[in-house]
Amino acid sequence: MATGTWEKLRMLVSKQFSIHQRHIKPDTNIYADLGADELDILNLSIRVEETFNIHIPNEKLATLRGRAEGIVALIATLSCEQRPARTLGTLNSQGK
C-alpha cells in the first residue's frame, strides 16, 4: 500500500468522521464501521478528488463505501490513468 497515499487518506477520513487516525485500518469499512451515509461518501469523494488531483467517475463511487485499502487502490489506479502521458518529446524538452 502506498504509504503517502494511505497516510493522506487516513487524515481525510479522520477529519471527516472525527475519529483518531489510529482507529482507521486498511480493513476499516467506511460504510459499515464508520456509519457513513451517502452525504458522507459524496463529501469524502470531493476531498479525495481535491487531495489527489483525480476525478472519481460515478460508477466508481461505490468503492468509497468499502474498505480503506480498496480506496487506496482506486486512488492509485485513477492517478495512473488520469496522469498525462509523458512522451519522449516532453522528456527531451525537460532535459531528461
mmCIF file of C-alpha atoms in Angstrom:
data_model
loop_
_atom_site.group_PDB
_atom_site.id
_atom_site.type_symbol
_atom_site.label_atom_id
_atom_site.label_comp_id
_atom_site.label_asym_id
_atom_site.label_seq_id
_atom_site.Cartn_x
_atom_site.Cartn_y
_atom_site.Cartn_z
ATOM 1 C CA MET A 1 0.000 0.000 0.000
ATOM 2 C CA ALA A 2 1.415 3.385 -0.973
ATOM 3 C CA THR A 3 2.390 4.905 2.358
ATOM 4 C CA GLY A 4 1.922 8.549 1.353
ATOM 5 C CA THR A 5 -1.478 7.812 -0.141
ATOM 6 C CA TRP A 6 -2.502 5.753 2.878
ATOM 7 C CA GLU A 7 -1.479 8.463 5.351
ATOM 8 C CA LYS A 8 -3.306 11.173 3.401
ATOM 9 C CA LEU A 9 -6.444 9.023 3.183
ATOM 10 C CA ARG A 10 -6.316 8.289 6.927
ATOM 11 C CA MET A 11 -6.073 12.017 7.599
ATOM 12 C CA LEU A 12 -9.089 12.754 5.358
ATOM 13 C CA VAL A 13 -11.206 10.005 6.919
ATOM 14 C CA SER A 14 -10.103 11.020 10.413
ATOM 15 C CA LYS A 15 -11.186 14.618 9.877
ATOM 16 C CA GLN A 16 -14.453 13.751 8.172
ATOM 17 C CA PHE A 17 -15.605 11.219 10.759
ATOM 18 C CA SER A 18 -13.973 12.813 13.832
ATOM 19 C CA ILE A 19 -12.082 9.635 14.649
ATOM 20 C CA HIS A 20 -8.418 9.281 15.611
ATOM 21 C CA GLN A 21 -6.214 8.050 12.771
ATOM 22 C CA ARG A 22 -5.021 5.049 14.795
ATOM 23 C CA HIS A 23 -8.559 3.631 14.591
ATOM 24 C CA ILE A 24 -8.516 3.658 10.786
ATOM 25 C CA LYS A 25 -7.021 0.434 9.458
ATOM 26 C CA PRO A 26 -6.730 -0.916 5.903
ATOM 27 C CA ASP A 27 -9.707 -3.204 6.560
ATOM 28 C CA THR A 28 -11.875 -0.417 8.036
ATOM 29 C CA ASN A 29 -15.155 -0.352 6.133
ATOM 30 C CA ILE A 30 -16.162 3.269 5.643
ATOM 31 C CA TYR A 31 -19.866 2.468 5.366
ATOM 32 C CA ALA A 32 -20.270 -0.282 7.958
ATOM 33 C CA ASP A 33 -17.582 0.525 10.537
ATOM 34 C CA LEU A 34 -17.798 4.315 10.459
ATOM 35 C CA GLY A 35 -21.522 4.612 9.780
ATOM 36 C CA ALA A 36 -21.111 6.680 6.628
ATOM 37 C CA ASP A 37 -24.213 7.759 4.754
ATOM 38 C CA GLU A 38 -24.489 8.897 1.136
ATOM 39 C CA LEU A 39 -23.681 12.510 2.002
ATOM 40 C CA ASP A 40 -20.537 11.376 3.837
ATOM 41 C CA ILE A 41 -19.488 9.373 0.775
ATOM 42 C CA LEU A 42 -20.075 12.367 -1.503
ATOM 43 C CA ASN A 43 -18.060 14.654 0.791
ATOM 44 C CA LEU A 44 -15.270 12.087 1.033
ATOM 45 C CA SER A 45 -15.177 11.764 -2.756
ATOM 46 C CA ILE A 46 -14.779 15.533 -3.120
ATOM 47 C CA ARG A 47 -11.946 15.595 -0.575
ATOM 48 C CA VAL A 48 -10.209 12.648 -2.228
ATOM 49 C CA GLU A 49 -10.504 14.277 -5.671
ATOM 50 C CA GLU A 50 -9.083 17.569 -4.396
ATOM 51 C CA THR A 51 -6.293 15.993 -2.352
ATOM 52 C CA PHE A 52 -5.088 13.556 -5.011
ATOM 53 C CA ASN A 53 -5.954 15.675 -8.073
ATOM 54 C CA ILE A 54 -8.102 12.948 -9.621
ATOM 55 C CA HIS A 55 -11.675 12.582 -10.852
ATOM 56 C CA ILE A 56 -13.733 9.703 -9.458
ATOM 57 C CA PRO A 57 -16.288 8.572 -12.053
ATOM 58 C CA ASN A 58 -19.809 7.990 -10.725
ATOM 59 C CA GLU A 59 -19.544 4.248 -11.355
ATOM 60 C CA LYS A 60 -16.524 4.102 -9.008
ATOM 61 C CA LEU A 61 -18.150 5.949 -6.089
ATOM 62 C CA ALA A 62 -19.329 2.647 -4.583
ATOM 63 C CA THR A 63 -15.671 1.854 -3.857
ATOM 64 C CA LEU A 64 -15.697 4.651 -1.260
ATOM 65 C CA ARG A 65 -18.312 2.710 0.707
ATOM 66 C CA GLY A 66 -15.941 -0.210 1.119
ATOM 67 C CA ARG A 67 -12.658 -0.929 2.828
ATOM 68 C CA ALA A 68 -9.997 1.746 3.142
ATOM 69 C CA GLU A 69 -7.442 -0.376 1.283
ATOM 70 C CA GLY A 70 -9.821 -0.504 -1.688
ATOM 71 C CA ILE A 71 -9.969 3.279 -1.723
ATOM 72 C CA VAL A 72 -6.157 3.467 -1.760
ATOM 73 C CA ALA A 73 -6.111 1.069 -4.723
ATOM 74 C CA LEU A 74 -8.727 3.178 -6.525
ATOM 75 C CA ILE A 75 -6.675 6.334 -5.944
ATOM 76 C CA ALA A 76 -3.558 4.642 -7.327
ATOM 77 C CA THR A 77 -5.411 3.351 -10.393
ATOM 78 C CA LEU A 78 -7.082 6.665 -11.179
ATOM 79 C CA SER A 79 -3.845 8.576 -10.603
ATOM 80 C CA CYS A 80 -2.100 6.436 -13.209
ATOM 81 C CA GLU A 81 -5.000 6.545 -15.670
ATOM 82 C CA GLN A 82 -5.539 10.284 -15.392
ATOM 83 C CA ARG A 83 -1.931 11.426 -15.291
ATOM 84 C CA PRO A 84 -0.901 12.992 -18.604
ATOM 85 C CA ALA A 85 1.336 10.645 -20.528
ATOM 86 C CA ARG A 86 4.960 11.699 -20.686
ATOM 87 C CA THR A 87 6.209 11.349 -24.208
ATOM 88 C CA LEU A 88 9.769 11.257 -25.400
ATOM 89 C CA GLY A 89 9.282 14.823 -26.647
ATOM 90 C CA THR A 90 8.301 16.100 -23.206
ATOM 91 C CA LEU A 91 11.157 14.209 -21.595
ATOM 92 C CA ASN A 92 13.661 15.718 -24.054
ATOM 93 C CA SER A 93 12.307 19.236 -23.520
ATOM 94 C CA GLN A 94 12.798 18.781 -19.775
ATOM 95 C CA GLY A 95 16.412 17.781 -20.296
ATOM 96 C CA LYS A 96 15.961 14.166 -19.215
#
